[in-house]
CSV table of C-alpha atoms in Angstrom, one decimal:
chain,number,residue,atom,x,y,z
B,11,MET,CA,0.0,0.0,0.0
B,12,MET,CA,2.8,2.4,0.9
B,13,PHE,CA,4.6,1.8,-2.4
B,14,ALA,CA,1.3,2.5,-4.3
B,15,MET,CA,0.9,5.8,-2.4
B,16,GLU,CA,4.5,6.8,-3.2
B,17,LEU,CA,4.0,5.9,-6.8
B,18,TRP,CA,0.7,7.9,-7.0
B,19,SER,CA,2.4,11.0,-5.4
B,20,THR,CA,5.2,10.7,-7.9
B,21,LEU,CA,2.9,10.4,-10.9
B,22,MET,CA,0.7,13.2,-9.5
B,23,ALA,CA,3.7,15.5,-9.2
B,24,VAL,CA,4.8,14.7,-12.8
B,25,HIS,CA,1.3,15.3,-14.0
B,26,GLU,CA,1.0,18.6,-12.1
B,27,SER,CA,4.4,19.7,-13.4
B,28,ASP,CA,3.3,19.1,-16.9
B,29,ARG,CA,0.4,21.6,-16.7
B,30,GLU,CA,0.3,24.3,-19.2
B,31,ASP,CA,1.1,27.9,-18.2
B,32,LEU,CA,-0.2,28.3,-14.6
B,33,MET,CA,-0.4,32.0,-15.1
B,34,LYS,CA,-3.0,31.4,-17.8
B,35,GLU,CA,-4.9,28.8,-15.8
B,36,ALA,CA,-5.2,30.7,-12.6
B,37,THR,CA,-8.0,32.9,-13.8
B,38,ALA,CA,-9.7,33.0,-10.4
B,39,LEU,CA,-6.7,35.1,-9.3
B,40,ARG,CA,-7.8,38.4,-10.9
B,41,ARG,CA,-4.5,40.0,-10.0
B,42,ARG,CA,-1.5,37.7,-10.3
B,43,CYS,CA,2.2,37.6,-11.1
B,44,GLU,CA,5.0,35.2,-11.7
B,45,LEU,CA,8.2,35.5,-9.8
B,46,SER,CA,11.7,34.0,-10.1
B,47,LEU,CA,13.6,33.5,-6.8
B,48,PRO,CA,17.4,33.1,-6.6
B,49,ASN,CA,18.6,29.5,-6.5
B,50,ASP,CA,15.2,28.1,-7.3
B,51,ASP,CA,14.3,26.4,-10.6
B,52,ASN,CA,10.6,26.8,-10.0
B,53,THR,CA,8.7,30.0,-10.4
B,54,VAL,CA,6.3,31.4,-7.8
B,55,ILE,CA,2.8,32.4,-8.9
B,56,ALA,CA,1.2,34.8,-6.4
B,57,GLY,CA,-2.2,36.3,-6.7
B,58,PHE,CA,-5.4,37.7,-5.3
B,59,ARG,CA,-9.0,36.7,-5.8
B,60,GLU,CA,-11.6,39.5,-6.3
B,61,ASP,CA,-12.6,39.1,-2.6
B,62,GLY,CA,-9.0,39.6,-1.4
B,63,ARG,CA,-8.1,36.0,-0.7
B,64,PHE,CA,-4.4,35.3,-1.5
B,65,SER,CA,-2.8,32.3,-3.1
B,66,LEU,CA,0.7,31.1,-3.7
B,67,PHE,CA,2.0,28.4,-6.0
B,68,PHE,CA,5.6,27.3,-5.6
B,69,GLY,CA,5.8,25.6,-9.0
B,70,ALA,CA,3.1,23.0,-9.2
B,71,ASP,CA,3.7,21.9,-5.6
B,72,PRO,CA,3.3,23.2,-3.0
B,73,ALA,CA,0.4,25.7,-3.1
B,74,PHE,CA,-1.2,27.6,-0.3
B,75,HIS,CA,-4.5,29.5,-0.2
B,76,PHE,CA,-5.4,32.0,2.5
B,77,ASP,CA,-8.5,33.9,3.5
B,78,ASP,CA,-8.7,37.6,3.4
B,79,VAL,CA,-7.2,38.0,6.9
B,80,GLY,CA,-4.2,35.7,6.3
B,81,ARG,CA,-5.4,32.4,7.7
B,82,LEU,CA,-4.7,29.2,5.8
B,83,ARG,CA,-7.7,27.7,4.1
B,84,ARG,CA,-6.3,25.0,1.8
B,85,GLY,CA,-2.9,23.7,0.7
B,86,PHE,CA,-1.5,21.2,-1.8
B,87,CYS,CA,1.8,19.6,-0.8
B,88,SER,CA,3.6,16.5,-1.9
B,89,GLY,CA,0.6,15.4,-4.0
B,90,ASP,CA,-1.9,15.7,-1.1
B,91,LEU,CA,-4.7,18.2,-0.6
B,92,TYR,CA,-5.0,19.9,2.8
B,93,ARG,CA,-8.0,21.8,4.1
B,94,THR,CA,-8.7,23.6,7.3
B,95,GLN,CA,-10.8,22.1,10.0
B,96,GLY,CA,-10.7,25.3,12.0
B,97,ASN,CA,-8.3,24.0,14.7
B,98,SER,CA,-6.3,21.6,12.5
B,99,LEU,CA,-5.8,20.4,8.9
B,100,ALA,CA,-7.2,17.4,7.2
B,101,ARG,CA,-5.0,15.7,4.6
B,102,LEU,CA,-7.0,14.3,1.7
B,103,THR,CA,-5.1,11.7,-0.3
B,104,ARG,CA,-6.5,10.5,-3.6
B,105,HIS,CA,-6.7,6.7,-3.9
B,106,ARG,CA,-7.7,5.0,-7.1
B,107,GLU,CA,-8.9,1.5,-7.4
B,108,ALA,CA,-11.1,-0.5,-9.8
B,109,GLY,CA,-12.1,2.5,-11.9
B,110,LYS,CA,-13.0,4.8,-9.0
B,111,SER,CA,-11.3,7.5,-7.1
B,112,LEU,CA,-11.5,8.0,-3.4
B,113,LEU,CA,-10.3,10.7,-1.1
B,114,LEU,CA,-8.8,9.3,2.1
B,115,ARG,CA,-9.0,11.7,5.0
B,116,HIS,CA,-6.5,11.9,7.8
B,117,ASP,CA,-6.8,14.7,10.5
B,118,LEU,CA,-3.3,15.9,11.3
B,119,THR,CA,-1.9,15.4,14.8
B,120,GLU,CA,-0.6,18.4,16.6
B,121,GLU,CA,3.0,17.4,15.6
B,122,GLU,CA,2.0,16.9,12.0
B,123,LEU,CA,0.3,20.3,11.9
B,124,ALA,CA,3.3,22.0,13.5
B,125,THR,CA,5.6,20.4,10.9
B,126,PHE,CA,3.3,21.4,8.0
B,127,LEU,CA,3.1,25.0,9.2
B,128,GLU,CA,6.8,25.2,9.9
B,129,THR,CA,7.6,24.0,6.3
B,130,MET,CA,5.0,26.5,4.9
B,131,ASP,CA,6.5,29.3,7.0
B,132,GLN,CA,10.0,28.6,5.7
B,133,ARG,CA,8.8,29.1,2.1
B,134,LEU,CA,6.8,32.2,2.9
B,135,THR,CA,9.7,33.7,4.9
B,136,HIS,CA,12.1,33.1,2.0
B,137,LEU,CA,9.7,34.7,-0.5
B,138,HIS,CA,9.1,37.6,1.8
B,139,GLU,CA,12.9,38.2,2.3
B,140,CYS,CA,13.5,37.9,-1.5
B,141,LEU,CA,10.8,40.5,-2.2
B,142,GLN,CA,12.0,42.9,0.5
B,143,GLY,CA,15.6,42.5,-0.6
B,144,GLU,CA,14.6,42.9,-4.2
B,145,SER,CA,16.3,39.7,-5.3
B,146,ALA,CA,13.0,38.3,-6.6
B,147,LYS,CA,12.5,39.0,-10.3
B,148,LEU,CA,9.1,39.7,-11.8
B,149,ILE,CA,8.6,37.6,-14.9
B,150,GLN,CA,5.0,38.6,-15.8
B,151,GLN,CA,2.0,40.2,-14.2
B,152,ILE,CA,-1.7,40.3,-14.9
B,153,PRO,CA,-2.8,43.1,-15.1
B,154,ALA,CA,0.5,44.7,-16.0
B,155,THR,CA,0.1,47.7,-13.6
B,156,PRO,CA,0.1,48.7,-10.8
B,157,SER,CA,2.9,46.5,-9.3
B,158,LEU,CA,1.6,43.6,-7.1
B,159,ILE,CA,4.9,43.4,-5.2
B,160,PRO,CA,3.8,45.8,-2.3
B,161,ASP,CA,0.4,43.9,-2.0
B,162,ILE,CA,2.2,40.5,-1.9
B,163,ILE,CA,4.6,41.8,0.8
B,164,ASN,CA,1.6,43.1,2.8
B,165,ALA,CA,-0.2,39.8,2.4
B,166,LEU,CA,2.9,37.9,3.6
B,167,THR,CA,3.3,40.3,6.6
B,168,LEU,CA,-0.4,39.7,7.4
B,169,ILE,CA,0.0,35.9,7.3
B,170,GLY,CA,3.1,36.1,9.5
B,171,SER,CA,1.5,38.3,12.1
B,172,SER,CA,-1.9,36.4,12.2
B,173,VAL,CA,-2.6,35.0,15.7
B,174,GLU,CA,-5.0,32.5,14.2
B,175,ARG,CA,-3.1,30.4,11.7
B,176,LEU,CA,-6.1,28.5,10.3
B,177,ALA,CA,-9.3,29.7,8.8
B,178,PRO,CA,-12.6,28.4,10.1
B,179,ALA,CA,-13.5,25.0,8.9
B,180,ILE,CA,-14.6,24.8,5.2
B,181,LYS,CA,-18.2,23.5,5.0
B,182,GLY,CA,-19.0,20.5,3.0
């Protein structure tokens, strides 16, 4: 079973990496840009929905989606989906068998949640430092003006200063 899950994660990562231009696909992000960070082969897509929610894609994986006050709503990491339960995250792993696809749910332990948030924070901190130090390079932006960089810095600052890390549970 473990080998099957590792194989699925590998295949899923390859499939996600092969996606066409994420900048074109991310149409729900009305304002978005693509950034290049030093010593990173993947680009970062950062953007805002019309209602102010903020999303980040570090290549095809991982991705993080926040509410309008900087709390994590959803994530995609190592081929698995994560969604807030209010006080923790649930990991949803796709399992395929006999022509059907199932989502297997695992509610993260306190230790697993802490590890997930620490890993996410490292990525966000690195991006924040690159933007503030002006070492991140803007590749493209939609719409072209005004610059999204100040808004992204503000969103990252909000996320970093938020007392509540997780958004309320997503219904359904």
